[in-house]
mmCIF file of C-alpha atoms in Angstrom:
data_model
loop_
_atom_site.group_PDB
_atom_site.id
_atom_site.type_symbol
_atom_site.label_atom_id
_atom_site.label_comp_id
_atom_site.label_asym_id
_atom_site.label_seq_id
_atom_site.Cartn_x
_atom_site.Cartn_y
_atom_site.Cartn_z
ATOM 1 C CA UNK A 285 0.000 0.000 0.000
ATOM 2 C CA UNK A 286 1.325 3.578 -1.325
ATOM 3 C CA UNK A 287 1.317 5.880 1.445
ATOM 4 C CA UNK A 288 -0.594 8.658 -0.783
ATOM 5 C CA UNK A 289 -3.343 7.679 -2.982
ATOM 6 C CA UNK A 290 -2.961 5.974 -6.357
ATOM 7 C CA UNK A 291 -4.100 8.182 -9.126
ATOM 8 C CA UNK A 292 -4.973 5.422 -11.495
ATOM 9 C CA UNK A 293 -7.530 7.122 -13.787
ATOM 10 C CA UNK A 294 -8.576 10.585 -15.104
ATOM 11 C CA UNK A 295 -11.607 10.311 -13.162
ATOM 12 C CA UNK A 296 -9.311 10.259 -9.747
ATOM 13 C CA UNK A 297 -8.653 14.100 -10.685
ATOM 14 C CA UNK A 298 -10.467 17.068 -10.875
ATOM 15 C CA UNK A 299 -11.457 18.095 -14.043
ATOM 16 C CA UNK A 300 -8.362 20.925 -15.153
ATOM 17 C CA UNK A 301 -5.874 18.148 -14.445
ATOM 18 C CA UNK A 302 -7.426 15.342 -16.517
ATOM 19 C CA UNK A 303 -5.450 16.473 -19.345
ATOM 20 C CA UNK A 304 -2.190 16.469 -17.612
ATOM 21 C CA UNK A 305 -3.256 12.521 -17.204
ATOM 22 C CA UNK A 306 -4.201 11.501 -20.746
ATOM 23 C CA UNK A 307 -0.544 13.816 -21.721
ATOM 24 C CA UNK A 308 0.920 11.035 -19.460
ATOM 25 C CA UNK A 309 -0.890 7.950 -21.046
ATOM 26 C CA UNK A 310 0.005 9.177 -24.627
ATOM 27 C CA UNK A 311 3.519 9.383 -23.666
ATOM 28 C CA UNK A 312 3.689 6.127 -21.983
ATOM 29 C CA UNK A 313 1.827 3.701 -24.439
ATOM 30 C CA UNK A 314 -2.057 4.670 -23.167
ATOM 31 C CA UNK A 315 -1.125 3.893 -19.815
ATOM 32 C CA UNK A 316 -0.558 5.588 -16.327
ATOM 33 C CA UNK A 317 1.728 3.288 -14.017
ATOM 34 C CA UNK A 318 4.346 3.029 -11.580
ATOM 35 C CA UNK A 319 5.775 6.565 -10.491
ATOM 36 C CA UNK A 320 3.155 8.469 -12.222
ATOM 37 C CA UNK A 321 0.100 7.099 -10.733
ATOM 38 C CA UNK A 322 1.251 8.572 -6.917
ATOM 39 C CA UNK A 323 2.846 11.839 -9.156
ATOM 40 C CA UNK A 324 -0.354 12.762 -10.254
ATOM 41 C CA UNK A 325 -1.453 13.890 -6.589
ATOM 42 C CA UNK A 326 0.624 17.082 -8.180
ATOM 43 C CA UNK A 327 -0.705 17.351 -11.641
ATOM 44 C CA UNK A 328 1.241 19.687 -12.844
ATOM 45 C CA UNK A 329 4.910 17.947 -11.394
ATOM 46 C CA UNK A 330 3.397 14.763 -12.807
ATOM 47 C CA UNK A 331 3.323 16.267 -16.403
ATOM 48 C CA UNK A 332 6.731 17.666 -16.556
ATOM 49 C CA UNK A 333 8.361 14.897 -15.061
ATOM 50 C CA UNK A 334 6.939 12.596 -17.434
ATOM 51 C CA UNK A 335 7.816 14.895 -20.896
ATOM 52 C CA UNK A 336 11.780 14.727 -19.154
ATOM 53 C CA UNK A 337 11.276 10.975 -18.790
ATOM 54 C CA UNK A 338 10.018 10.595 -22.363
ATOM 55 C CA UNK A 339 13.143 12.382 -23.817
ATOM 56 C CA UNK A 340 15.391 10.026 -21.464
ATOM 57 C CA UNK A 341 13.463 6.784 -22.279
ATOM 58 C CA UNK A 342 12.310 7.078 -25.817
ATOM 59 C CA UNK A 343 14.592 10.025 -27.240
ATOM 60 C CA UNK A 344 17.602 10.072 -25.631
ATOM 61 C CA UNK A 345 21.244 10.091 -27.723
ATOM 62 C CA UNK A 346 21.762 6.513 -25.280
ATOM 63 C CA UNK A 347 21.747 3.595 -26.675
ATOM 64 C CA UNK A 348 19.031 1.350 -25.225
ATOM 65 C CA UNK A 349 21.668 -1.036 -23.418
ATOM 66 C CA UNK A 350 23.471 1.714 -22.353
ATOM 67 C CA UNK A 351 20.411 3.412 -20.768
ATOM 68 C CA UNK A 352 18.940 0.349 -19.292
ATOM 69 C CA UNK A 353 22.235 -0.297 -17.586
ATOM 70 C CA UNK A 354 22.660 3.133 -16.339
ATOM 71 C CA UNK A 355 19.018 2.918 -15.419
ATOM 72 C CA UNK A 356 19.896 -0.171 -13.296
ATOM 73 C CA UNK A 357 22.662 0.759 -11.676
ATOM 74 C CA UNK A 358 20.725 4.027 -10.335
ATOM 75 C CA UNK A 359 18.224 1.681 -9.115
ATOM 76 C CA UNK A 360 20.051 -0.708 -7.185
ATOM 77 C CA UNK A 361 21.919 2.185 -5.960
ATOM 78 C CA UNK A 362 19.057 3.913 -4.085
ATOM 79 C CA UNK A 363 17.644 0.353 -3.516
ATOM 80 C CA UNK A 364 14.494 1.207 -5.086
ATOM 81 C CA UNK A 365 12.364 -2.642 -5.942
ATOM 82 C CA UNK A 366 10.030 -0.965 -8.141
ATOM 83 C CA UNK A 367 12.547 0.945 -10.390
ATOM 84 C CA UNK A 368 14.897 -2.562 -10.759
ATOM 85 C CA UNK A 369 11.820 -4.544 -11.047
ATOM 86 C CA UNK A 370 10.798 -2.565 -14.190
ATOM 87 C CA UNK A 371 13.601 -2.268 -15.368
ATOM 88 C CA UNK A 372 15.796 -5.554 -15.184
ATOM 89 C CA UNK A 373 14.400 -6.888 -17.562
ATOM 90 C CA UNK A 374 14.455 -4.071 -19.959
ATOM 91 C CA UNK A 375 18.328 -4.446 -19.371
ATOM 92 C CA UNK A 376 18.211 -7.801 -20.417
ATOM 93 C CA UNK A 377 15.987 -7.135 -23.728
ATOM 94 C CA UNK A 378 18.492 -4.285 -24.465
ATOM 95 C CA UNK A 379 21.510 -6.700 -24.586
ATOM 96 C CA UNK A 380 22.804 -6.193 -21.174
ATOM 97 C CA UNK A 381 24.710 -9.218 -20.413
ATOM 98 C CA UNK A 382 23.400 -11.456 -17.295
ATOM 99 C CA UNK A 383 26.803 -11.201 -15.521
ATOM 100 C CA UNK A 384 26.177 -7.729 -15.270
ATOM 101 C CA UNK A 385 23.088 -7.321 -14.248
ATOM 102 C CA UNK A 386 24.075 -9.521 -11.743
ATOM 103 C CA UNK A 387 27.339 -7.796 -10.515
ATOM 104 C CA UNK A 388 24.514 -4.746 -10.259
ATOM 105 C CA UNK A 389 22.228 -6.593 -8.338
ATOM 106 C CA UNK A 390 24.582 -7.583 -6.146
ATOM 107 C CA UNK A 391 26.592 -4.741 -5.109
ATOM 108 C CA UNK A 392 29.862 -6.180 -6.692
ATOM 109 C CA UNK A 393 30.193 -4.038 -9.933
ATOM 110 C CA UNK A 394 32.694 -3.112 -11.321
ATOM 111 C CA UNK A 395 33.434 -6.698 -10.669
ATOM 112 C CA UNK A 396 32.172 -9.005 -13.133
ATOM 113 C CA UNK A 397 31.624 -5.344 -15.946
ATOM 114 C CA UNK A 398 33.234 -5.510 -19.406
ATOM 115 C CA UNK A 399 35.172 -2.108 -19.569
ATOM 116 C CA UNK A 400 32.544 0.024 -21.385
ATOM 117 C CA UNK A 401 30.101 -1.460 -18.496
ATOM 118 C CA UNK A 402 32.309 -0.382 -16.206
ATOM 119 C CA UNK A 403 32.671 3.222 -17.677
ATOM 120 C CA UNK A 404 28.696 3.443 -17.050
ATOM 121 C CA UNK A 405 28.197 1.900 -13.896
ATOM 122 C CA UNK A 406 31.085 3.445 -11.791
ATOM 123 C CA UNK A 407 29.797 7.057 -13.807
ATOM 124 C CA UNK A 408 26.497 6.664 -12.445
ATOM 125 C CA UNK A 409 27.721 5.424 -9.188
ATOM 126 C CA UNK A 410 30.034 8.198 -8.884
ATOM 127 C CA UNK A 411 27.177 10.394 -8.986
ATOM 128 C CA UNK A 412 24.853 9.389 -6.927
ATOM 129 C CA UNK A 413 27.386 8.256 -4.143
ATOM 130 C CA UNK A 414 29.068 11.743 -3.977
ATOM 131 C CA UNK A 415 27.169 14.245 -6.057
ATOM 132 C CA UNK A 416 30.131 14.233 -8.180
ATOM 133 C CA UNK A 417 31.820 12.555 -10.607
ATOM 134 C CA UNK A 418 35.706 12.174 -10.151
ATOM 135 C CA UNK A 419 37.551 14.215 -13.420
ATOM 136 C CA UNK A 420 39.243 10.163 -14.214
ATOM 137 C CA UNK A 421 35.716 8.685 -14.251
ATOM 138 C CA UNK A 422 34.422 12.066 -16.222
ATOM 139 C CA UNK A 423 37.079 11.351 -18.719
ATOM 140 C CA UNK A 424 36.425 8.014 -19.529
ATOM 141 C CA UNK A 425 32.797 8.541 -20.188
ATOM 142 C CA UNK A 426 33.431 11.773 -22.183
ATOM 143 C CA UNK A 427 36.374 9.765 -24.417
ATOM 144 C CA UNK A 428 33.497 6.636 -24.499
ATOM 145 C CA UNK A 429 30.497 8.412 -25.172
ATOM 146 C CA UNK A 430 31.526 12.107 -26.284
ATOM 147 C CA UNK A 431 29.454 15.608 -24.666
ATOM 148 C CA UNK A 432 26.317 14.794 -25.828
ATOM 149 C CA UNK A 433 25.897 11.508 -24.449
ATOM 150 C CA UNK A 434 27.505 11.970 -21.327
ATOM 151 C CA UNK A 435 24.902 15.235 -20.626
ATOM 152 C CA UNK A 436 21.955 12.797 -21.670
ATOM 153 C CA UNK A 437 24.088 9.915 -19.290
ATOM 154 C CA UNK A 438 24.152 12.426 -16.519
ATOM 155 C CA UNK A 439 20.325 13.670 -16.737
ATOM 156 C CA UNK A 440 19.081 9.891 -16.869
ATOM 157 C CA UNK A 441 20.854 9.255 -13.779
ATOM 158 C CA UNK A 442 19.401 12.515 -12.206
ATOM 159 C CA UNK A 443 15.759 11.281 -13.794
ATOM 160 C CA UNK A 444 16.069 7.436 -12.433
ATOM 161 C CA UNK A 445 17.249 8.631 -9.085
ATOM 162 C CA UNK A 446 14.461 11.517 -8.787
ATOM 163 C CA UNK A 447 11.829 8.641 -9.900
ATOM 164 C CA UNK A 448 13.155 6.010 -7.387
ATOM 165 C CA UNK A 449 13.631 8.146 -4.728
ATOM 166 C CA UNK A 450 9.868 9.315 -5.295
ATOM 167 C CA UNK A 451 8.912 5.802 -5.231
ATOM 168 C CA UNK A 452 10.743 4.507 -2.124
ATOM 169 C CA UNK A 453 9.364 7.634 -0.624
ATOM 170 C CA UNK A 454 5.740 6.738 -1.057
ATOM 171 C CA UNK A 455 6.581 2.861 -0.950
ATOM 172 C CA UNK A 456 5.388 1.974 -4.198
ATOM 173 C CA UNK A 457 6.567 -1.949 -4.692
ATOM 174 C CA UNK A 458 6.409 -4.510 -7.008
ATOM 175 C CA UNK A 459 3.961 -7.386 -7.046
ATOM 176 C CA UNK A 460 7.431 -9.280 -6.282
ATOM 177 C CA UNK A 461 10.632 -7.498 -4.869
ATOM 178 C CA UNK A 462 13.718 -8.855 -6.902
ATOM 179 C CA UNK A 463 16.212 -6.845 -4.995
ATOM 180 C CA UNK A 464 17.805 -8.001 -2.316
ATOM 181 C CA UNK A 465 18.130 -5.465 0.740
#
């Protein structure tokens, strides 16, 4: 149970924010899940959070397997279920290879990460560990993925962790945790 209500239809809002809701469906293949259902108790938040998340999901200069393991990494990093749980297996389908998700899911990356992986992972763990990312770390994902792709890198890490953090605060959860805490 979320610990704020569930918006999970445009008849949970008033009437002005209905739009903000179908905006959010259209973006998100007709349907309102996840983060965005307990977003929605602030329409307006809800709407422009969701038209970042669509740039960093569906338009982003990332490659999918690059994203998804970013996306990952964030995840297990703020231990958020719901975030992995949607997520690992987008990893998977994007060609991330099962020894990393692994070495993700269990805290031993960069242990068991090719060295592009590891360029990724340690960037996003960097990040959210110190607020920072070290200027060696900073280097090797500039020289991997050039300016471009390390700003979109660097916002999808700042997206993932505002989502999971969101979720974990309002204890949204998966049918089945797959993280172990």
């Amino acid at each position: 149970m979320t610990r704020v209500p569930t918006i999970s239809s445009r008849d949970d809002l008033p009437s002005e924010a209905q739009p903000m809701f179908d905006e959010i469906a259209a973006s998100r293949n007709g349907r309102v899940t996840g983060p965005f259902g307990v977003l929605l108790n602030s329409p307006e938040v809800a709407r422009r959070i969701a038209h970042t998340g669509a740039y960093v999901r569906f338009e982003s200069t990332l490659s999918t397997e690059i994203l998804e393991l970013a996306t990952i990494a964030a995840a297990r990093e703020i231990d958020c279920q719901y975030e992995w749980s949607a997520h690992e297996g987008q990893a998977r389908d994007a060609g991330g290879r099962e020894e990393a998700i692994i070495a993700i899911r269990d805290k031993k990356a960069p242990e068991g990460l090719t060295q592009d992986e590891a360029v990724i992972v340690n960037y996003v763990l960097e990040l959210l560990r110190t607020n920072r990312v070290s200027e060696p770390t900073f280097k090797s994902a500039l020289d991997m993925l050039g300016v471009q792709q390390v700003t979109d890198l660097t916002v999808a890490v700042g997206y993932y962790g505002m989502i999971g953090m969101a979720l974990n605060a309002f204890e949204v959860m998966p049918e089945t945790p797959l993280l172990p805490l």
